[in-house]
mmCIF file of C-alpha atoms in Angstrom:
data_model
loop_
_atom_site.group_PDB
_atom_site.id
_atom_site.type_symbol
_atom_site.label_atom_id
_atom_site.label_comp_id
_atom_site.label_asym_id
_atom_site.label_seq_id
_atom_site.Cartn_x
_atom_site.Cartn_y
_atom_site.Cartn_z
ATOM 1 C CA MET A 135 18.378 44.267 -73.598
ATOM 2 C CA ASP A 136 19.584 41.656 -71.542
ATOM 3 C CA SER A 137 17.894 41.392 -68.371
ATOM 4 C CA ALA A 138 19.867 40.738 -65.330
ATOM 5 C CA ILE A 139 18.751 37.725 -62.836
ATOM 6 C CA ALA A 140 19.869 37.993 -59.717
ATOM 7 C CA THR A 141 19.896 34.740 -57.888
ATOM 8 C CA THR A 142 20.716 34.177 -54.124
ATOM 9 C CA HIS A 143 22.728 31.144 -53.127
ATOM 10 C CA VAL A 144 21.627 29.499 -49.994
ATOM 11 C CA ASP A 145 24.141 27.149 -48.714
ATOM 12 C CA SER A 146 22.729 23.743 -47.802
ATOM 13 C CA PRO A 147 23.862 22.143 -44.757
ATOM 14 C CA GLY A 148 26.238 19.403 -45.141
ATOM 15 C CA PRO A 149 26.056 15.835 -43.909
ATOM 16 C CA GLY A 150 28.207 17.050 -40.751
ATOM 17 C CA ALA A 151 25.821 19.616 -40.027
ATOM 18 C CA VAL A 152 23.204 17.392 -39.857
ATOM 19 C CA GLU A 153 24.427 15.150 -37.656
ATOM 20 C CA GLN A 154 25.260 17.822 -35.415
ATOM 21 C CA GLN A 155 21.893 19.265 -35.174
ATOM 22 C CA HIS A 156 20.087 15.819 -34.683
ATOM 23 C CA GLU A 157 22.999 14.735 -32.026
ATOM 24 C CA HIS A 158 21.428 13.462 -28.813
ATOM 25 C CA VAL A 159 23.290 12.028 -25.749
ATOM 26 C CA VAL A 160 21.567 9.086 -24.648
ATOM 27 C CA LEU A 161 22.529 7.564 -21.174
ATOM 28 C CA PRO A 162 23.038 3.814 -21.399
ATOM 29 C CA GLN A 163 19.777 3.451 -19.150
ATOM 30 C CA HIS A 164 17.835 5.004 -21.729
ATOM 31 C CA ARG A 165 14.817 2.661 -23.108
ATOM 32 C CA HIS A 166 14.792 2.513 -26.529
ATOM 33 C CA HIS A 167 10.785 2.722 -26.619
ATOM 34 C CA PHE A 168 10.964 6.208 -24.701
ATOM 35 C CA ALA A 169 11.630 9.679 -26.784
ATOM 36 C CA THR A 170 13.795 11.343 -24.168
ATOM 37 C CA GLU A 171 15.061 10.300 -20.670
ATOM 38 C CA GLU A 172 12.774 12.917 -19.273
ATOM 39 C CA GLN A 173 9.568 10.814 -20.662
ATOM 40 C CA GLN A 174 11.090 7.752 -19.306
ATOM 41 C CA ARG A 175 11.474 9.451 -15.625
ATOM 42 C CA GLU A 176 8.097 10.632 -15.714
ATOM 43 C CA SER A 177 6.498 7.265 -16.948
ATOM 44 C CA GLY A 178 8.285 5.351 -14.410
ATOM 45 C CA SER A 179 7.002 7.753 -11.868
ATOM 46 C CA PHE A 180 3.554 7.736 -13.021
ATOM 47 C CA GLY A 181 3.774 3.830 -12.738
ATOM 48 C CA MET A 182 5.212 3.815 -9.200
ATOM 49 C CA TRP A 183 2.020 6.645 -8.279
ATOM 50 C CA LEU A 184 -0.413 3.846 -9.604
ATOM 51 C CA PHE A 185 1.438 0.968 -7.988
ATOM 52 C CA LEU A 186 0.856 2.737 -4.678
ATOM 53 C CA LEU A 187 -2.713 3.374 -5.348
ATOM 54 C CA THR A 188 -3.350 -0.179 -5.555
ATOM 55 C CA GLU A 189 -1.350 -0.523 -2.254
ATOM 56 C CA ILE A 190 -3.302 2.011 -0.726
ATOM 57 C CA MET A 191 -6.637 0.325 -1.487
ATOM 58 C CA PHE A 192 -5.262 -3.023 -0.752
ATOM 59 C CA PHE A 193 -4.116 -1.635 2.984
ATOM 60 C CA GLY A 194 -7.345 0.375 3.149
ATOM 61 C CA GLY A 195 -9.389 -2.688 3.085
ATOM 62 C CA LEU A 196 -7.625 -4.207 5.996
ATOM 63 C CA PHE A 197 -7.817 -0.774 7.906
ATOM 64 C CA PHE A 198 -11.558 -0.737 7.461
ATOM 65 C CA ALA A 199 -11.791 -4.535 8.518
ATOM 66 C CA TYR A 200 -10.088 -3.615 11.763
ATOM 67 C CA LEU A 201 -12.335 -0.346 12.414
ATOM 68 C CA LEU A 202 -15.645 -2.447 11.726
ATOM 69 C CA PHE A 203 -14.366 -5.187 14.242
ATOM 70 C CA ARG A 204 -12.987 -2.859 16.527
ATOM 71 C CA ASN A 205 -16.591 -1.067 16.723
ATOM 72 C CA TRP A 206 -18.198 -4.376 17.282
ATOM 73 C CA TYR A 207 -15.964 -6.162 20.015
ATOM 74 C CA TYR A 208 -14.427 -3.010 21.540
ATOM 75 C CA ASP A 209 -13.732 -4.635 24.994
ATOM 76 C CA ALA A 210 -12.344 -7.577 23.242
ATOM 77 C CA PHE A 211 -9.763 -5.330 21.150
ATOM 78 C CA VAL A 212 -9.076 -3.153 24.224
ATOM 79 C CA ALA A 213 -7.860 -6.127 26.340
ATOM 80 C CA ALA A 214 -5.920 -7.529 23.318
ATOM 81 C CA SER A 215 -4.413 -4.664 22.398
ATOM 82 C CA ASN A 216 -3.078 -3.934 26.125
ATOM 83 C CA THR A 217 -1.337 -7.082 25.904
ATOM 84 C CA LEU A 218 1.162 -5.649 23.127
ATOM 85 C CA ASN A 219 4.601 -4.668 23.809
ATOM 86 C CA ILE A 220 3.868 -0.799 23.335
ATOM 87 C CA GLY A 221 7.983 -0.377 23.982
ATOM 88 C CA MET A 222 8.645 -2.462 21.146
ATOM 89 C CA GLY A 223 6.034 -0.732 18.963
ATOM 90 C CA ALA A 224 7.439 2.900 20.035
ATOM 91 C CA ALA A 225 10.770 1.639 19.352
ATOM 92 C CA ASN A 226 10.083 0.432 15.828
ATOM 93 C CA THR A 227 8.255 3.520 14.900
ATOM 94 C CA ALA A 228 11.538 5.811 15.817
ATOM 95 C CA ILE A 229 13.659 3.240 13.860
ATOM 96 C CA LEU A 230 11.414 3.358 10.658
ATOM 97 C CA ILE A 231 11.101 7.227 10.790
ATOM 98 C CA THR A 232 15.170 7.329 10.731
ATOM 99 C CA SER A 233 15.326 4.495 7.914
ATOM 100 C CA GLY A 234 12.858 7.364 6.055
ATOM 101 C CA PHE A 235 15.025 10.215 6.780
ATOM 102 C CA PHE A 236 18.050 8.248 5.740
ATOM 103 C CA MET A 237 16.214 7.273 2.430
ATOM 104 C CA ALA A 238 15.407 10.702 1.899
ATOM 105 C CA LEU A 239 19.095 11.789 2.335
ATOM 106 C CA GLY A 240 19.900 8.924 -0.114
ATOM 107 C CA VAL A 241 17.415 10.596 -2.963
ATOM 108 C CA TRP A 242 19.212 13.949 -2.210
ATOM 109 C CA ALA A 243 22.819 12.493 -2.825
ATOM 110 C CA ALA A 244 21.755 10.793 -5.961
ATOM 111 C CA GLU A 245 20.264 14.357 -7.037
ATOM 112 C CA VAL A 246 23.441 16.147 -6.491
ATOM 113 C CA ARG A 247 25.600 13.201 -7.750
ATOM 114 C CA LYS A 248 27.615 12.264 -4.490
ATOM 115 C CA LYS A 249 28.498 8.588 -4.676
ATOM 116 C CA ASN A 250 30.020 7.774 -1.478
ATOM 117 C CA LEU A 251 26.965 9.740 0.403
ATOM 118 C CA LEU A 252 24.556 7.495 -1.419
ATOM 119 C CA VAL A 253 25.922 4.569 -0.777
ATOM 120 C CA LEU A 254 26.247 5.538 2.958
ATOM 121 C CA PHE A 255 23.060 6.589 2.899
ATOM 122 C CA LEU A 256 21.479 3.362 1.435
ATOM 123 C CA VAL A 257 23.148 1.280 3.953
ATOM 124 C CA LEU A 258 22.170 3.010 6.783
ATOM 125 C CA THR A 259 18.553 2.612 5.438
ATOM 126 C CA THR A 260 19.248 -0.987 5.073
ATOM 127 C CA VAL A 261 20.530 -1.396 8.451
ATOM 128 C CA PHE A 262 17.702 0.407 10.258
ATOM 129 C CA GLY A 263 15.216 -1.788 8.000
ATOM 130 C CA CYS A 264 16.743 -4.633 9.305
ATOM 131 C CA ALA A 265 16.507 -3.499 12.865
ATOM 132 C CA PHE A 266 13.014 -2.887 12.542
ATOM 133 C CA LEU A 267 12.538 -6.587 11.159
ATOM 134 C CA GLY A 268 14.440 -7.882 14.291
ATOM 135 C CA VAL A 269 12.125 -5.958 16.913
ATOM 136 C CA LYS A 270 9.282 -7.598 14.791
ATOM 137 C CA TYR A 271 10.873 -11.054 15.145
ATOM 138 C CA PHE A 272 11.033 -10.968 19.182
ATOM 139 C CA GLU A 273 7.480 -9.156 19.200
ATOM 140 C CA TYR A 274 6.343 -12.160 17.336
ATOM 141 C CA LYS A 275 7.858 -14.676 19.375
ATOM 142 C CA GLU A 276 6.355 -13.071 22.507
ATOM 143 C CA LYS A 277 2.960 -13.861 20.859
ATOM 144 C CA PHE A 278 3.938 -17.197 20.038
ATOM 145 C CA GLU A 279 5.040 -17.977 23.602
ATOM 146 C CA LEU A 280 1.719 -16.548 24.959
ATOM 147 C CA HIS A 281 -0.170 -18.491 22.530
ATOM 148 C CA HIS A 282 -1.996 -15.369 21.221
ATOM 149 C CA VAL A 283 -1.864 -16.743 17.543
ATOM 150 C CA PRO A 284 -5.189 -17.579 16.056
ATOM 151 C CA GLY A 285 -5.728 -20.925 15.335
ATOM 152 C CA ALA A 286 -6.528 -24.457 17.655
ATOM 153 C CA SER A 287 -3.631 -23.311 20.203
ATOM 154 C CA PHE A 288 -5.216 -19.730 20.908
ATOM 155 C CA ASP A 289 -5.383 -19.415 24.957
ATOM 156 C CA VAL A 290 -7.799 -17.078 26.313
ATOM 157 C CA SER A 291 -7.295 -17.573 29.746
ATOM 158 C CA GLN A 292 -5.358 -14.391 30.069
ATOM 159 C CA PHE A 293 -8.218 -12.429 29.312
ATOM 160 C CA ILE A 294 -10.985 -14.329 31.450
ATOM 161 C CA HIS A 295 -8.409 -14.192 34.414
ATOM 162 C CA PRO A 296 -6.059 -11.323 34.034
ATOM 163 C CA PRO A 297 -2.613 -11.262 35.842
ATOM 164 C CA VAL A 298 -2.471 -9.773 39.345
ATOM 165 C CA ASP A 299 -0.072 -6.596 39.043
ATOM 166 C CA ALA A 300 2.791 -7.614 41.826
ATOM 167 C CA ASN A 301 2.873 -3.862 42.881
ATOM 168 C CA THR A 302 -0.622 -2.917 43.309
ATOM 169 C CA GLY A 303 -2.323 -6.631 43.860
ATOM 170 C CA LYS A 304 -4.926 -5.880 41.513
ATOM 171 C CA PRO A 305 -5.751 -7.340 38.214
ATOM 172 C CA VAL A 306 -4.252 -6.026 34.911
ATOM 173 C CA GLY A 307 -7.421 -4.866 33.026
ATOM 174 C CA ASN A 308 -10.715 -6.239 33.337
ATOM 175 C CA PRO A 309 -11.673 -9.555 33.157
ATOM 176 C CA LEU A 310 -13.456 -10.443 29.935
ATOM 177 C CA PRO A 311 -16.577 -13.086 29.764
ATOM 178 C CA PRO A 312 -16.038 -16.583 27.797
ATOM 179 C CA ASP A 313 -17.613 -15.297 24.675
ATOM 180 C CA ALA A 314 -15.846 -12.003 24.729
ATOM 181 C CA ALA A 315 -12.626 -13.259 25.441
ATOM 182 C CA GLN A 316 -12.850 -15.492 22.467
ATOM 183 C CA LYS A 317 -13.061 -12.192 20.251
ATOM 184 C CA THR A 318 -9.755 -11.440 21.128
ATOM 185 C CA GLN A 319 -8.806 -13.880 18.590
ATOM 186 C CA MET A 320 -10.155 -11.503 15.811
ATOM 187 C CA PHE A 321 -8.031 -8.858 16.877
ATOM 188 C CA PHE A 322 -4.585 -11.231 16.401
ATOM 189 C CA PHE A 323 -5.578 -12.204 13.235
ATOM 190 C CA LEU A 324 -5.844 -8.595 11.993
ATOM 191 C CA TYR A 325 -2.625 -7.673 13.972
ATOM 192 C CA PHE A 326 -0.601 -10.449 12.299
ATOM 193 C CA ALA A 327 -2.323 -9.745 9.096
ATOM 194 C CA MET A 328 -1.710 -6.210 8.905
ATOM 195 C CA THR A 329 1.751 -6.050 10.324
ATOM 196 C CA GLY A 330 2.564 -9.256 8.713
ATOM 197 C CA MET A 331 1.718 -7.441 5.033
ATOM 198 C CA HIS A 332 3.658 -4.544 6.291
ATOM 199 C CA ALA A 333 7.032 -6.756 7.508
ATOM 200 C CA LEU A 334 6.501 -8.391 3.738
ATOM 201 C CA HIS A 335 6.467 -4.892 2.230
ATOM 202 C CA MET A 336 9.993 -4.038 4.398
ATOM 203 C CA ILE A 337 11.427 -7.522 3.177
ATOM 204 C CA ILE A 338 10.895 -6.855 -0.296
ATOM 205 C CA GLY A 339 12.229 -3.146 0.333
ATOM 206 C CA ILE A 340 15.564 -4.487 1.923
ATOM 207 C CA GLY A 341 16.276 -6.789 -0.892
ATOM 208 C CA LEU A 342 15.528 -4.085 -3.615
ATOM 209 C CA LEU A 343 18.008 -1.855 -1.279
ATOM 210 C CA PHE A 344 20.771 -4.525 -1.585
ATOM 211 C CA TRP A 345 20.498 -4.192 -5.684
ATOM 212 C CA LEU A 346 20.348 -0.394 -5.693
ATOM 213 C CA LEU A 347 23.408 -0.538 -3.443
ATOM 214 C CA ALA A 348 25.434 -2.844 -6.120
ATOM 215 C CA ARG A 349 24.350 -0.405 -8.882
ATOM 216 C CA ALA A 350 25.008 2.690 -6.784
ATOM 217 C CA GLN A 351 28.586 1.336 -6.136
ATOM 218 C CA ARG A 352 29.086 1.298 -9.896
ATOM 219 C CA GLY A 353 28.091 5.102 -10.202
ATOM 220 C CA ASP A 354 24.922 4.371 -11.987
ATOM 221 C CA PHE A 355 22.628 6.884 -9.915
ATOM 222 C CA THR A 356 25.230 9.570 -10.129
ATOM 223 C CA ALA A 357 25.631 10.313 -13.860
ATOM 224 C CA GLY A 358 21.966 11.952 -14.220
ATOM 225 C CA TYR A 359 19.992 8.900 -13.615
ATOM 226 C CA VAL A 360 18.055 8.890 -10.481
ATOM 227 C CA ALA A 361 14.829 7.432 -11.388
ATOM 228 C CA PRO A 362 14.981 4.245 -9.348
ATOM 229 C CA ILE A 363 16.261 5.913 -6.452
ATOM 230 C CA GLU A 364 13.258 8.421 -6.395
ATOM 231 C CA ASN A 365 10.891 5.714 -7.207
ATOM 232 C CA PHE A 366 12.027 3.599 -4.552
ATOM 233 C CA GLY A 367 12.379 6.516 -2.139
ATOM 234 C CA LEU A 368 8.270 6.836 -2.540
ATOM 235 C CA TYR A 369 7.775 3.156 -1.900
ATOM 236 C CA TRP A 370 9.828 3.131 1.096
ATOM 237 C CA HIS A 371 8.074 6.371 2.467
ATOM 238 C CA PHE A 372 4.542 4.678 1.892
ATOM 239 C CA VAL A 373 5.918 1.752 4.217
ATOM 240 C CA ASP A 374 6.896 4.173 6.674
ATOM 241 C CA ILE A 375 3.275 5.979 6.402
ATOM 242 C CA VAL A 376 1.744 2.617 6.735
ATOM 243 C CA TRP A 377 3.236 1.775 10.228
ATOM 244 C CA ILE A 378 2.673 5.440 11.430
ATOM 245 C CA PHE A 379 -1.205 4.526 11.072
ATOM 246 C CA LEU A 380 -0.753 1.019 12.524
ATOM 247 C CA PHE A 381 1.168 1.946 15.697
ATOM 248 C CA PRO A 382 -1.771 3.881 17.328
ATOM 249 C CA LEU A 383 -4.254 1.861 15.816
ATOM 250 C CA LEU A 384 -2.661 -1.418 17.288
ATOM 251 C CA TYR A 385 -1.075 -0.472 20.069
ATOM 252 C CA LEU A 386 -2.762 2.565 21.709
ATOM 253 C CA ILE A 387 -6.328 1.559 22.017
ATOM 254 C CA ASN A 388 -7.372 3.101 25.567
ATOM 255 C CA ARG A 389 -4.061 1.531 27.445
ATOM 256 C CA HIS A 390 -5.976 2.140 30.703
ATOM 257 C CA PRO A 391 -8.346 -0.989 31.704
ATOM 258 C CA LEU A 392 -12.015 -0.172 30.977
ATOM 259 C CA ALA A 393 -14.008 1.074 34.019
ATOM 260 C CA HIS A 394 -17.378 -0.675 34.363
#
């Protein structure tokens, strides 16, 4: 008796089906050493956060030095701080916050793929960043004219013999002994070190903004590739936050003369 053998035929996928199964759309910006665009994006974000961590440690050292010397030479730091132009400092605070706001809008525009809005917000971020540096230039210029730049030409006469207020006829601030007046130079050293490094970060950021603008106009960031905009937004907001701490520490130390 012949036995019937039942066989089941399974169709093997043809070459076309295999190709379709493994088909993967790759963006032009995708680097070959990343498995997916998402992995590339996460790696870039992680790298940016590591970079910002090193920046926090760097500025943290400057802040620690400032707080230490401020505790040691408080009267001298108050007298030196009161010579800073608080109007310019407040204006720069408003300018930088506005610039950060437009940068946040730029990240949003990239994510929703609105090319024209992205370009507009990047331009506004750049304009306000340049305005910040412009105000800082005039502030530095004033310090040079008053000989408040640490070095051989540093002048302490304003702190030993404070100018007289024309309205009240009283000195603006309390006079300092010559040895204490010399300590004001430490305040201005830290002032130029901290605000100078901050300004350098602003200059680098503005240079990157021009590069991002050129790419945004080509449509690089409105086709699903927004990682550079997001990472730069983190950098720009970090610069904003540093200034938010610098302004009260440097400009708002007891704006009234000390009472002895």
